JSON list of C-alpha atoms in Angstrom, two decimals:
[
{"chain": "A", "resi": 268, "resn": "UNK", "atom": "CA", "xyz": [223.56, 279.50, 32.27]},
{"chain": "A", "resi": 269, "resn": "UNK", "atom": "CA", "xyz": [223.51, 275.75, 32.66]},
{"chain": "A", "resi": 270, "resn": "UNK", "atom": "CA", "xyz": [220.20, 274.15, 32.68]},
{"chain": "A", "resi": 271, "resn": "UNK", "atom": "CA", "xyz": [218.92, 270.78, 33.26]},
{"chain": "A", "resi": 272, "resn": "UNK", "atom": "CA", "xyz": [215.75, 268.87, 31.43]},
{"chain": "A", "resi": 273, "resn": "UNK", "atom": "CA", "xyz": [214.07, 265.87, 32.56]},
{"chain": "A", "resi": 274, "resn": "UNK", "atom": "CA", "xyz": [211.48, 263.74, 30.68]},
{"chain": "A", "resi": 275, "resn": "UNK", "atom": "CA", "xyz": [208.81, 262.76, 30.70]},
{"chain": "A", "resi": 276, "resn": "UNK", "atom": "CA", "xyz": [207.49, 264.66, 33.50]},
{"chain": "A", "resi": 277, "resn": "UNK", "atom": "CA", "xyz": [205.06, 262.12, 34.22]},
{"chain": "A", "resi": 278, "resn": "UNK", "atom": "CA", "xyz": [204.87, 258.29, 33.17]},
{"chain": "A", "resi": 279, "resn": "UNK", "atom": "CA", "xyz": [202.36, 255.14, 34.15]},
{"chain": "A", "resi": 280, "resn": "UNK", "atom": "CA", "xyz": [203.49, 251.93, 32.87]},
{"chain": "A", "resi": 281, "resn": "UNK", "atom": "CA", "xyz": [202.06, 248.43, 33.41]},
{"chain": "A", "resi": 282, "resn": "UNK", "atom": "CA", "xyz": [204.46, 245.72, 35.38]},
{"chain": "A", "resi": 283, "resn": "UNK", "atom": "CA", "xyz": [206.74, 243.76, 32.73]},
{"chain": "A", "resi": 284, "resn": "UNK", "atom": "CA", "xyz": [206.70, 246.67, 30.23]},
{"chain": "A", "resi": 285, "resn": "UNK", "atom": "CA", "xyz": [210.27, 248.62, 29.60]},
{"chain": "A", "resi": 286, "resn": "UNK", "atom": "CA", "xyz": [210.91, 251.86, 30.83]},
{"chain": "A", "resi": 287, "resn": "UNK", "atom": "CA", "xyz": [213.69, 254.83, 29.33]},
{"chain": "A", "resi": 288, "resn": "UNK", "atom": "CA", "xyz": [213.93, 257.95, 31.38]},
{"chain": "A", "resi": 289, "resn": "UNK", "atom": "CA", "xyz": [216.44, 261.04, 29.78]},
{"chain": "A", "resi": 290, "resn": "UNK", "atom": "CA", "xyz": [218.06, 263.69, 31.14]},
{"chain": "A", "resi": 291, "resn": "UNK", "atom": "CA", "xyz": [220.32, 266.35, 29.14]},
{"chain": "A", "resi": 292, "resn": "UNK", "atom": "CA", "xyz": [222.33, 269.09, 30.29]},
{"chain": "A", "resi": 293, "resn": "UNK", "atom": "CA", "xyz": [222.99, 272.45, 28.72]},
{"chain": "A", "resi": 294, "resn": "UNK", "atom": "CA", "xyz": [225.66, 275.20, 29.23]},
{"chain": "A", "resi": 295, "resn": "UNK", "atom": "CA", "xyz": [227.55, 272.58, 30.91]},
{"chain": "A", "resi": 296, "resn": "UNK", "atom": "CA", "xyz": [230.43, 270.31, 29.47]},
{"chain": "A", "resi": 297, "resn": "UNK", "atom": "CA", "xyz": [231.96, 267.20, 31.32]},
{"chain": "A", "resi": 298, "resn": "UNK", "atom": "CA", "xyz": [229.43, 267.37, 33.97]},
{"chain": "A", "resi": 299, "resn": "UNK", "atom": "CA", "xyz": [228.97, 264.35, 36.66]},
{"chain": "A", "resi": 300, "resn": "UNK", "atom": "CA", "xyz": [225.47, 263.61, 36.22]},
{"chain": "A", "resi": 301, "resn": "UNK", "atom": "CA", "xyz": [223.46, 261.77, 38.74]},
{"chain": "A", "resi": 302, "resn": "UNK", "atom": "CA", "xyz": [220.13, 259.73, 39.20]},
{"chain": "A", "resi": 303, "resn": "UNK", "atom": "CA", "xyz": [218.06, 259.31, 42.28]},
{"chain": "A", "resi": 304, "resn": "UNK", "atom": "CA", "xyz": [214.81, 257.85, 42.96]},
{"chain": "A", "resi": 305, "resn": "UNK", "atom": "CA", "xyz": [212.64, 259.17, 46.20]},
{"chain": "A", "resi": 306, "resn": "UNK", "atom": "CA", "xyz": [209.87, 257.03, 46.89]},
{"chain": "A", "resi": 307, "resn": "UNK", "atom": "CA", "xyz": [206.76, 258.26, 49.04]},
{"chain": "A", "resi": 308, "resn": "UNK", "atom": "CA", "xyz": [207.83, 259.63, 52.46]},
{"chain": "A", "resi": 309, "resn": "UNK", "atom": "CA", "xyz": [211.48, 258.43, 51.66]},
{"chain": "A", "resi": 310, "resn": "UNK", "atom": "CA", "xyz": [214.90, 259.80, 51.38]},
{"chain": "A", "resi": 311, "resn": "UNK", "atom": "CA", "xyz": [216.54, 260.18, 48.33]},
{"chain": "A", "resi": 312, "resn": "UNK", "atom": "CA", "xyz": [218.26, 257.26, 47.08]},
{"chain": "A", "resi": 313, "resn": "UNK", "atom": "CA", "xyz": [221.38, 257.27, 44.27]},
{"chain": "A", "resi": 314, "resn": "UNK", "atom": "CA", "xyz": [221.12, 254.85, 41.85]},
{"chain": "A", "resi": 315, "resn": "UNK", "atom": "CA", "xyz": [223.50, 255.73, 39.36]},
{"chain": "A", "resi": 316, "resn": "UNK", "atom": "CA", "xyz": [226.61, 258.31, 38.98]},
{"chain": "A", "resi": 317, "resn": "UNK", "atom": "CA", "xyz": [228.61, 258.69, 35.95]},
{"chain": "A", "resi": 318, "resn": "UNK", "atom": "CA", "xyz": [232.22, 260.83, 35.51]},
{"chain": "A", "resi": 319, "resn": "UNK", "atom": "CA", "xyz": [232.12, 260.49, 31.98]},
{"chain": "A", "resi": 320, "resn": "UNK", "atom": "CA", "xyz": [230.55, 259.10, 28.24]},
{"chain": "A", "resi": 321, "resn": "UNK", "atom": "CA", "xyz": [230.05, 255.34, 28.86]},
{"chain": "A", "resi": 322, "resn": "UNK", "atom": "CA", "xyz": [231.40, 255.55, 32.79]},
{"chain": "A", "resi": 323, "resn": "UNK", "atom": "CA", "xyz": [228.26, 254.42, 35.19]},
{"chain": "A", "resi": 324, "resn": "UNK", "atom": "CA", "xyz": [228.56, 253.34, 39.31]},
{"chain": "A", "resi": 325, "resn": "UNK", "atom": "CA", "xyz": [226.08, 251.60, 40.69]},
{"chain": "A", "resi": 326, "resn": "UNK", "atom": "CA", "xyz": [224.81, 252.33, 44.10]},
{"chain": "A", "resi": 327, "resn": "UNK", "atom": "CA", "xyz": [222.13, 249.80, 44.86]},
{"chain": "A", "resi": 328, "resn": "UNK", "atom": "CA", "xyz": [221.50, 246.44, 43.37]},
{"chain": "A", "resi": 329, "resn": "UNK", "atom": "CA", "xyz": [218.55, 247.06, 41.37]},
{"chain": "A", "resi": 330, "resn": "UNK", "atom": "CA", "xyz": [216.71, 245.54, 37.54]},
{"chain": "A", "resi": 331, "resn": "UNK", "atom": "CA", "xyz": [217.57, 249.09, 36.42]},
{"chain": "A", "resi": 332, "resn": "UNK", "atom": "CA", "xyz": [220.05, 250.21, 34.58]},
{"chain": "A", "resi": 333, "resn": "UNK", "atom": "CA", "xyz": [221.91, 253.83, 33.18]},
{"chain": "A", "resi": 334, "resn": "UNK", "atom": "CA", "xyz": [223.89, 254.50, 30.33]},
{"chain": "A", "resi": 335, "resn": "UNK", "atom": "CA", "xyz": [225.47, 257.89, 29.17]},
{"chain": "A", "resi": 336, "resn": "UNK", "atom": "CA", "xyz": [226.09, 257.83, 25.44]},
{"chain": "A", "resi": 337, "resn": "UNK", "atom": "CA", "xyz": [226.74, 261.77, 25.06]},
{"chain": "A", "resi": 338, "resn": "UNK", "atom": "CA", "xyz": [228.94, 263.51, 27.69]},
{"chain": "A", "resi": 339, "resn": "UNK", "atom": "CA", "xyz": [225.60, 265.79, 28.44]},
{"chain": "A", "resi": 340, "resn": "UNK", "atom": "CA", "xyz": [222.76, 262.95, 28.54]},
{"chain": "A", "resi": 341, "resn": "UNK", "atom": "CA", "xyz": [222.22, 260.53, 31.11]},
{"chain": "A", "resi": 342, "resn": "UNK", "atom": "CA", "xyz": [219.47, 257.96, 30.92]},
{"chain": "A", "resi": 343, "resn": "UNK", "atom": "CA", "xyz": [217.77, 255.71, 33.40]},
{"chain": "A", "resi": 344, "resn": "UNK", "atom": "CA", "xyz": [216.33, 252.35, 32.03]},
{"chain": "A", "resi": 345, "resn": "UNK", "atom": "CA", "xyz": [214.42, 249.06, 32.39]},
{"chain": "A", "resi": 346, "resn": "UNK", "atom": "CA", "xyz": [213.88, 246.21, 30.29]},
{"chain": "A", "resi": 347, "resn": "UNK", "atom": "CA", "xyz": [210.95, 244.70, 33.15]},
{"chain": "A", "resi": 348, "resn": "UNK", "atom": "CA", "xyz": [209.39, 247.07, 35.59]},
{"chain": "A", "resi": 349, "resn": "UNK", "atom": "CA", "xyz": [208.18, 246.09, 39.07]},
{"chain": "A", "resi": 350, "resn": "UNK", "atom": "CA", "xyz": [205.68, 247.88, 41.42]},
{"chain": "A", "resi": 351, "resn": "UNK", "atom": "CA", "xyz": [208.72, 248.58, 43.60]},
{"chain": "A", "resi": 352, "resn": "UNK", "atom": "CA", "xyz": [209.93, 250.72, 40.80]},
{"chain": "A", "resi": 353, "resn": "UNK", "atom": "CA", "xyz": [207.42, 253.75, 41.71]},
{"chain": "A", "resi": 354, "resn": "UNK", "atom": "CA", "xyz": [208.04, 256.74, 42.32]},
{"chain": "A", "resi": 355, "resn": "UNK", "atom": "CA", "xyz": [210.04, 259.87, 41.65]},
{"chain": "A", "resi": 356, "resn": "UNK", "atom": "CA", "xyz": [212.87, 260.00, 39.69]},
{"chain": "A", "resi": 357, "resn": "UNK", "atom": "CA", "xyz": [215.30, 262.95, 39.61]},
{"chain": "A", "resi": 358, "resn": "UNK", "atom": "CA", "xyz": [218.72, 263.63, 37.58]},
{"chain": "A", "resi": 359, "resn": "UNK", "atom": "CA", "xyz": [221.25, 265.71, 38.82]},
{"chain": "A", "resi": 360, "resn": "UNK", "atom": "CA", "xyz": [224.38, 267.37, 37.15]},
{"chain": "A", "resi": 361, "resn": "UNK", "atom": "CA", "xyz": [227.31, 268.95, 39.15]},
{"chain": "A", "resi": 362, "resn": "UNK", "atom": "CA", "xyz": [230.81, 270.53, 37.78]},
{"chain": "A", "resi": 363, "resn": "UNK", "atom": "CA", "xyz": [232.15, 270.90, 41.68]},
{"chain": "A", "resi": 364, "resn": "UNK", "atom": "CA", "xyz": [231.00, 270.91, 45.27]},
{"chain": "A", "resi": 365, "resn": "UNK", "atom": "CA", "xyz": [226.97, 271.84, 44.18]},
{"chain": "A", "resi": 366, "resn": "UNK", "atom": "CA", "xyz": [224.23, 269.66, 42.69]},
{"chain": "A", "resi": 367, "resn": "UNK", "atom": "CA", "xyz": [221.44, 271.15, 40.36]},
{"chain": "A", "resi": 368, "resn": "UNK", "atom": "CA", "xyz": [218.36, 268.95, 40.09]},
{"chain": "A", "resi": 369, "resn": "UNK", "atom": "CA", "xyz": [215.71, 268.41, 37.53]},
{"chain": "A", "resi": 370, "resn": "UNK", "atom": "CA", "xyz": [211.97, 268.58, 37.61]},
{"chain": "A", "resi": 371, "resn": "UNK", "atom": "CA", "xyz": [211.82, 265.19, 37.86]},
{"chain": "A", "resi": 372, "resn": "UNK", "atom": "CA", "xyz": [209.98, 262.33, 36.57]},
{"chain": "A", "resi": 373, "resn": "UNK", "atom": "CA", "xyz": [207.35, 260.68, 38.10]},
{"chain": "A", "resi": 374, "resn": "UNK", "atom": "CA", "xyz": [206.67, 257.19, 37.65]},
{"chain": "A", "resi": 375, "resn": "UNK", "atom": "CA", "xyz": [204.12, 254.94, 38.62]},
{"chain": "A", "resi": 376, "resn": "UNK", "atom": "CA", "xyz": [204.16, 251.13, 37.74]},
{"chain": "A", "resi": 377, "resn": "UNK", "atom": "CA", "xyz": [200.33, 249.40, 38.02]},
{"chain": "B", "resi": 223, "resn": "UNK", "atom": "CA", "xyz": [229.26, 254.34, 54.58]},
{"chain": "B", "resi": 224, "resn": "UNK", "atom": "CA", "xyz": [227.81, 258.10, 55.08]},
{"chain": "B", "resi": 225, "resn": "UNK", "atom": "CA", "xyz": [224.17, 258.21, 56.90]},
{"chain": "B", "resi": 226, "resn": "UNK", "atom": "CA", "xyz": [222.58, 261.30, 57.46]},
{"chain": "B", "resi": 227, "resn": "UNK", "atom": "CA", "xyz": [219.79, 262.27, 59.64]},
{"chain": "B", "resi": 228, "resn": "UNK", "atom": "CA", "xyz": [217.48, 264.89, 59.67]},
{"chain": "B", "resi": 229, "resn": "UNK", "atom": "CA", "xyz": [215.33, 266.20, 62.84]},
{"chain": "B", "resi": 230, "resn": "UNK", "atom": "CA", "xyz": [212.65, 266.59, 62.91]},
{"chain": "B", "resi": 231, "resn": "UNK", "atom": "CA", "xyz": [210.72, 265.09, 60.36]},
{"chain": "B", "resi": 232, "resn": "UNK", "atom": "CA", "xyz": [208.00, 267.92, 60.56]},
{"chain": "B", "resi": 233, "resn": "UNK", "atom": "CA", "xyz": [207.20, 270.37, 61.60]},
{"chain": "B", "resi": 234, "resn": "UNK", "atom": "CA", "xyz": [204.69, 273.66, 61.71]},
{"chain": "B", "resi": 235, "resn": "UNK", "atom": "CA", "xyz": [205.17, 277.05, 62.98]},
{"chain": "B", "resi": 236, "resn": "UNK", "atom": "CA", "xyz": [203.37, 279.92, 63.07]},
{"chain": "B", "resi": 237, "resn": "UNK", "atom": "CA", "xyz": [204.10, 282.75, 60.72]},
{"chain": "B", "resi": 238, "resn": "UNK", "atom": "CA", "xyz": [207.10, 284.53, 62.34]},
{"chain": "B", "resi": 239, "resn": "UNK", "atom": "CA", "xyz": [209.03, 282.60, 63.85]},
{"chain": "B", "resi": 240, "resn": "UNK", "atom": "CA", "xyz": [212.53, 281.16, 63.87]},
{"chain": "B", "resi": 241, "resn": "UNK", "atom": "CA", "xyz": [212.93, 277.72, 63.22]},
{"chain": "B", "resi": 242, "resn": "UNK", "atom": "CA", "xyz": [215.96, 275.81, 63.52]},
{"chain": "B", "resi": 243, "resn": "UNK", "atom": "CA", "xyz": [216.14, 272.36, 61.22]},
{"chain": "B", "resi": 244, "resn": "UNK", "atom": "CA", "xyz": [218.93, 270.37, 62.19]},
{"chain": "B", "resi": 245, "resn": "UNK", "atom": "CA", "xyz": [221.13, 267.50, 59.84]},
{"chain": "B", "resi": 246, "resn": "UNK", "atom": "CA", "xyz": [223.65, 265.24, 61.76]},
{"chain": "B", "resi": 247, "resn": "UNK", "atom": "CA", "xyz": [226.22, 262.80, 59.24]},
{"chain": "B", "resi": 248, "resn": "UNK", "atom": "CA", "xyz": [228.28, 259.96, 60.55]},
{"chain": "B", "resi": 249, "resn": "UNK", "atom": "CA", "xyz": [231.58, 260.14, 58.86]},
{"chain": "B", "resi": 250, "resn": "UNK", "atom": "CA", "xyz": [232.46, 263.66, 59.57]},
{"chain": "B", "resi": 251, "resn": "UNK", "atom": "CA", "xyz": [235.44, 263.29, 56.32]},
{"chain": "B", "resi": 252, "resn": "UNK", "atom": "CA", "xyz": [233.16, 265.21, 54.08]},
{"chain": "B", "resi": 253, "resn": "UNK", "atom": "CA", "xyz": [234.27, 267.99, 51.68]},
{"chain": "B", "resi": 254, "resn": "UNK", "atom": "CA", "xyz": [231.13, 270.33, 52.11]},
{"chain": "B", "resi": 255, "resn": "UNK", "atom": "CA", "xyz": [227.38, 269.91, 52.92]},
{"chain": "B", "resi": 256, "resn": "UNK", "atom": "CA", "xyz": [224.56, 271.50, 50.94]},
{"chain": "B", "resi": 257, "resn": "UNK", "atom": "CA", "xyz": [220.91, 272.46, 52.25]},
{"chain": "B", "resi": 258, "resn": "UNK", "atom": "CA", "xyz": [217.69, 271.72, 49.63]},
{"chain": "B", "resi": 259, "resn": "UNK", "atom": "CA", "xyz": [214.57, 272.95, 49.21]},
{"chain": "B", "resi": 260, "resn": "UNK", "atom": "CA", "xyz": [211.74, 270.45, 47.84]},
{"chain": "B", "resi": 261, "resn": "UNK", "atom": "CA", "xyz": [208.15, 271.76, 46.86]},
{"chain": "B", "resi": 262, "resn": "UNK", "atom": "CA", "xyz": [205.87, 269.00, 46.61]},
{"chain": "B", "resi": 263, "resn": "UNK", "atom": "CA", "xyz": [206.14, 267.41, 43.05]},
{"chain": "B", "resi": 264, "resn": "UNK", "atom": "CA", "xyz": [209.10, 269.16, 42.11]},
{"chain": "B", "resi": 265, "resn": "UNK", "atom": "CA", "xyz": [212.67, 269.00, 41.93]},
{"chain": "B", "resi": 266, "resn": "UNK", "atom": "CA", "xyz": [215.48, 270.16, 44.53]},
{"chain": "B", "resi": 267, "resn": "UNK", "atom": "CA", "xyz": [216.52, 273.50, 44.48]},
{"chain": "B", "resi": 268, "resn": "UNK", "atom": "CA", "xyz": [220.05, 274.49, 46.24]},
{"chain": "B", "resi": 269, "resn": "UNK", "atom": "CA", "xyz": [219.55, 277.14, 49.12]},
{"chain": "B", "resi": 270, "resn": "UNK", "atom": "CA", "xyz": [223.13, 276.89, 51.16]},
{"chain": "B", "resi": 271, "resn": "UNK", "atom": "CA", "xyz": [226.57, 275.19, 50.31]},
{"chain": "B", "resi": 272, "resn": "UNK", "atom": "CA", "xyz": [229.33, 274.70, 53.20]},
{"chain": "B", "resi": 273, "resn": "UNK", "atom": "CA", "xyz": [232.44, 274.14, 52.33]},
{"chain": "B", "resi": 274, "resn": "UNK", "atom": "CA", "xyz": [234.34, 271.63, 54.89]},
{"chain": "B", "resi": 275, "resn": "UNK", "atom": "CA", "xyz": [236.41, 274.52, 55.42]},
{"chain": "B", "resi": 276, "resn": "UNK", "atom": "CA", "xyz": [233.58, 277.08, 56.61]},
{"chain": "B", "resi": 277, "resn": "UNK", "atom": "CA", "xyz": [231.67, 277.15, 59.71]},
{"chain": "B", "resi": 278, "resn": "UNK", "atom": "CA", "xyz": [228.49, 279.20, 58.17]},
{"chain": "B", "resi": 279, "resn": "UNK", "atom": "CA", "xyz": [226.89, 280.59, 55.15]},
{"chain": "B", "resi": 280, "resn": "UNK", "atom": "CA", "xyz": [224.20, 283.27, 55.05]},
{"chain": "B", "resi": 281, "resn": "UNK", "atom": "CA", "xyz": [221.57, 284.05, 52.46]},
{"chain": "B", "resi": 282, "resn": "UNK", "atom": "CA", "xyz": [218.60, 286.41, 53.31]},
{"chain": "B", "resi": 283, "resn": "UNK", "atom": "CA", "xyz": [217.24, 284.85, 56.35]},
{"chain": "B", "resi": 284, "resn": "UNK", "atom": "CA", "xyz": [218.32, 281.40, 56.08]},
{"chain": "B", "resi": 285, "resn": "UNK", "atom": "CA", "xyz": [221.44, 280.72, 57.79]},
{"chain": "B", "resi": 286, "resn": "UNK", "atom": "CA", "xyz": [223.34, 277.11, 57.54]},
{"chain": "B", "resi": 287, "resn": "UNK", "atom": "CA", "xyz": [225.94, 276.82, 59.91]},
{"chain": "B", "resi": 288, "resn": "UNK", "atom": "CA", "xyz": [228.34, 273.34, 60.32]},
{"chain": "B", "resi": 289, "resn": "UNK", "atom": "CA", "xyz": [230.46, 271.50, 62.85]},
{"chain": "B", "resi": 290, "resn": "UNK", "atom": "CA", "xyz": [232.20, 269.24, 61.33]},
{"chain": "B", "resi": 291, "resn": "UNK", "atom": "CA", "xyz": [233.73, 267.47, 64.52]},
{"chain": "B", "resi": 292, "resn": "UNK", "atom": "CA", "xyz": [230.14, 266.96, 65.42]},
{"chain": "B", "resi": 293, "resn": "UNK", "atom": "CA", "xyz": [228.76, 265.71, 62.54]},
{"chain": "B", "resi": 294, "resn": "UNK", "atom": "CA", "xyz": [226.76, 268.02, 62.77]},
{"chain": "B", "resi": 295, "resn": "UNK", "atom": "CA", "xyz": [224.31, 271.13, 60.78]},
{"chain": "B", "resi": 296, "resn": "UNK", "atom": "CA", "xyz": [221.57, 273.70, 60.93]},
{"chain": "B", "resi": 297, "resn": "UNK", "atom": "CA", "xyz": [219.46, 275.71, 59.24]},
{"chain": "B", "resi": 298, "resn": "UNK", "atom": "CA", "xyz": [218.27, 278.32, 60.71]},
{"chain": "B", "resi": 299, "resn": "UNK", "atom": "CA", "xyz": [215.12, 280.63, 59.19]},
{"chain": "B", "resi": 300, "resn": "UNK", "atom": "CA", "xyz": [214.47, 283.65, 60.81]},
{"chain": "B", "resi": 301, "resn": "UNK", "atom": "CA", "xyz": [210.97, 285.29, 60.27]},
{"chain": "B", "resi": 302, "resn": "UNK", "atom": "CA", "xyz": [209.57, 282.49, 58.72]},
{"chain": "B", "resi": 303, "resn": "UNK", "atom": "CA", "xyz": [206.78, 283.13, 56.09]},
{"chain": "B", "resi": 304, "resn": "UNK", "atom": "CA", "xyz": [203.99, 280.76, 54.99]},
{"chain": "B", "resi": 305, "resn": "UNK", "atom": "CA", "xyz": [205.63, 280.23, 51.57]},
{"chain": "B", "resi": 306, "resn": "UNK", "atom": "CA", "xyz": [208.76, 278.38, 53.52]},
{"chain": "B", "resi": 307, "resn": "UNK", "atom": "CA", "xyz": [206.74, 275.79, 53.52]},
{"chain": "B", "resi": 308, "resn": "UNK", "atom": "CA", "xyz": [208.52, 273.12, 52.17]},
{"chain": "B", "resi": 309, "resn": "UNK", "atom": "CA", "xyz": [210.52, 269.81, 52.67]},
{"chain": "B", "resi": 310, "resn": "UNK", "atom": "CA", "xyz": [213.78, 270.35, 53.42]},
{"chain": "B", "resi": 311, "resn": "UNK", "atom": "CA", "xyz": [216.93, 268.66, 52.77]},
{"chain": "B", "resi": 312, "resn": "UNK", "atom": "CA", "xyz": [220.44, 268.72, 53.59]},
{"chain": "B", "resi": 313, "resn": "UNK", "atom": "CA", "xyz": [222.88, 266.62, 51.57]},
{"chain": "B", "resi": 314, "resn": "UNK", "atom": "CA", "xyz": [227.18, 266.09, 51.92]},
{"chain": "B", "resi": 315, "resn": "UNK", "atom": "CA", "xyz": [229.75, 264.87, 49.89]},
{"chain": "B", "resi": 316, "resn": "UNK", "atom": "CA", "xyz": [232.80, 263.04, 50.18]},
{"chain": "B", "resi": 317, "resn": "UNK", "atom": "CA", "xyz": [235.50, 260.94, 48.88]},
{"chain": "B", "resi": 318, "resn": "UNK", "atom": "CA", "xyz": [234.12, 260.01, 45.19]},
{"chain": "B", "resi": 319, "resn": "UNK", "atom": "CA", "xyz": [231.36, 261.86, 43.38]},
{"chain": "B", "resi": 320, "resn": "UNK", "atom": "CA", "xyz": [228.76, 261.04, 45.66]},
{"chain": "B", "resi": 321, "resn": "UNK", "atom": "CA", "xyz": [226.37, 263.00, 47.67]},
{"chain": "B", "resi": 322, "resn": "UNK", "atom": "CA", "xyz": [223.78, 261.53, 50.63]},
{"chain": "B", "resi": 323, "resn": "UNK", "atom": "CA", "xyz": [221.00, 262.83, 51.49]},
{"chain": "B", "resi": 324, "resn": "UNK", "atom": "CA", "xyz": [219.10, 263.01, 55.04]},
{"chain": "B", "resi": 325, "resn": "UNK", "atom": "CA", "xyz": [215.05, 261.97, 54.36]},
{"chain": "B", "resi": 326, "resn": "UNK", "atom": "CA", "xyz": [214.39, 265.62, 55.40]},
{"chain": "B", "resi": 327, "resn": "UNK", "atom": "CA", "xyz": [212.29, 268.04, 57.56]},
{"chain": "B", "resi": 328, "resn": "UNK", "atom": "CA", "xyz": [208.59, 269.09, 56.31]},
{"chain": "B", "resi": 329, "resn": "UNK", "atom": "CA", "xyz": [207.90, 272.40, 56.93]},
{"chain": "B", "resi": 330, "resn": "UNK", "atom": "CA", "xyz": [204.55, 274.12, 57.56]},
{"chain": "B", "resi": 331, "resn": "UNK", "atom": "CA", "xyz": [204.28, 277.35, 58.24]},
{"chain": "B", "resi": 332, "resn": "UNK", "atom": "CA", "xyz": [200.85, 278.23, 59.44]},
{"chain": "B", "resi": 333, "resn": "UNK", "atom": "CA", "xyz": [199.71, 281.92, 58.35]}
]
């Protein structure tokens, strides 16, 4: 069975420091793999989607970037955080019509 | 571009009842539609897929059902039990790889 792992599963980081969030898939091989952030009392937003190794879309505008080097890791980075960059981040994988979602990581910039 | 709505944005029930949580989309081109559950803190777990081509889908006592003319969903939860209690979401897809989410419905049910 496919399974999806997020980490770390919880994160505070000072403004101006970097930030690396990873997310790997198993059971799973040429997944599209997904991340979204969902700040307090807010939708889900999609940041990033990727078909492939080395394919990202951006959705939003944004001082983050993703990069997939292996076709079942995805990861979610920063070189200078903001206090606008709070709050919960979740990956996604999906081979098809469904999405599968990780535990999420929760991050929380002072 | 796709916007999704969900109403309402909470709500509580007593233990028992039937609830209906309703999602409404804007560009009704969409290839299926997908209903979440949240638990506070955690990730989203997948409850109901549509496909564009189905009117309904039935699991237990949740029921999802899906106009696509209308732009339009619902969940439906029959006998609802205080560990519904939840945020729920309902998400479609279209052209692309993309999926949008509504901002959900927060459930309480009250025991």
């Amino acid at each position: 069975s496919q399974t999806i792992h997020q980490w770390p599963a919880t994160l505070v980081q000072p403004v101006g420091s970097p930030l690396s969030l990873e997310c790997t898939v198993e059971g799973t091989s040429n997944p599209n793999l997904y991340w979204y952030r969902q700040a307090a009392g807010r939708g889900l937003q999609l940041l990033f989607y990727s078909v492939g190794i080395g394919q990202i879309s951006s959705e939003v505008p944004q001082n983050l970037s993703a990069s997939r080097p292996q076709d079942r890791q995805f990861i979610l980075s920063s070189k200078k955080l903001l206090l606008s960059d709070s709050g919960f981040y979740l990956c996604a994988w999906s081979a098809g019509a469904t999405q599968y979602f990780g535990p999420g990581t929760r991050l929380l910039v002072l | 571009k796709q916007e999704v709505t969900q109403i309402p944005a909470a709500l509580s029930v007593p233990e028992g009842e039937n609830l209906v949580l309703n999602c409404s989309f804007t560009d009704s081109a969409i290839y299926n539609l997908q209903w979440f559950r949240q638990d506070p803190g955690k990730g989203l777990t997948s409850l109901l897929l549509i496909q564009s081509s189905q009117r309904e889908q039935t699991s237990g006592r949740l029921n999802a059902s899906l106009d696509k003319s209308s732009g339009r969903s619902t969940l439906y939860i029959a006998a609802s039990q205080p560990g519904d209690s939840a945020t729920y979401l309902c998400a479609v897809s279209g052209t692309g790889n993309q999926f949008y989410f509504g901002t959900g419905t927060s459930l309480t049910v009250i025991p």
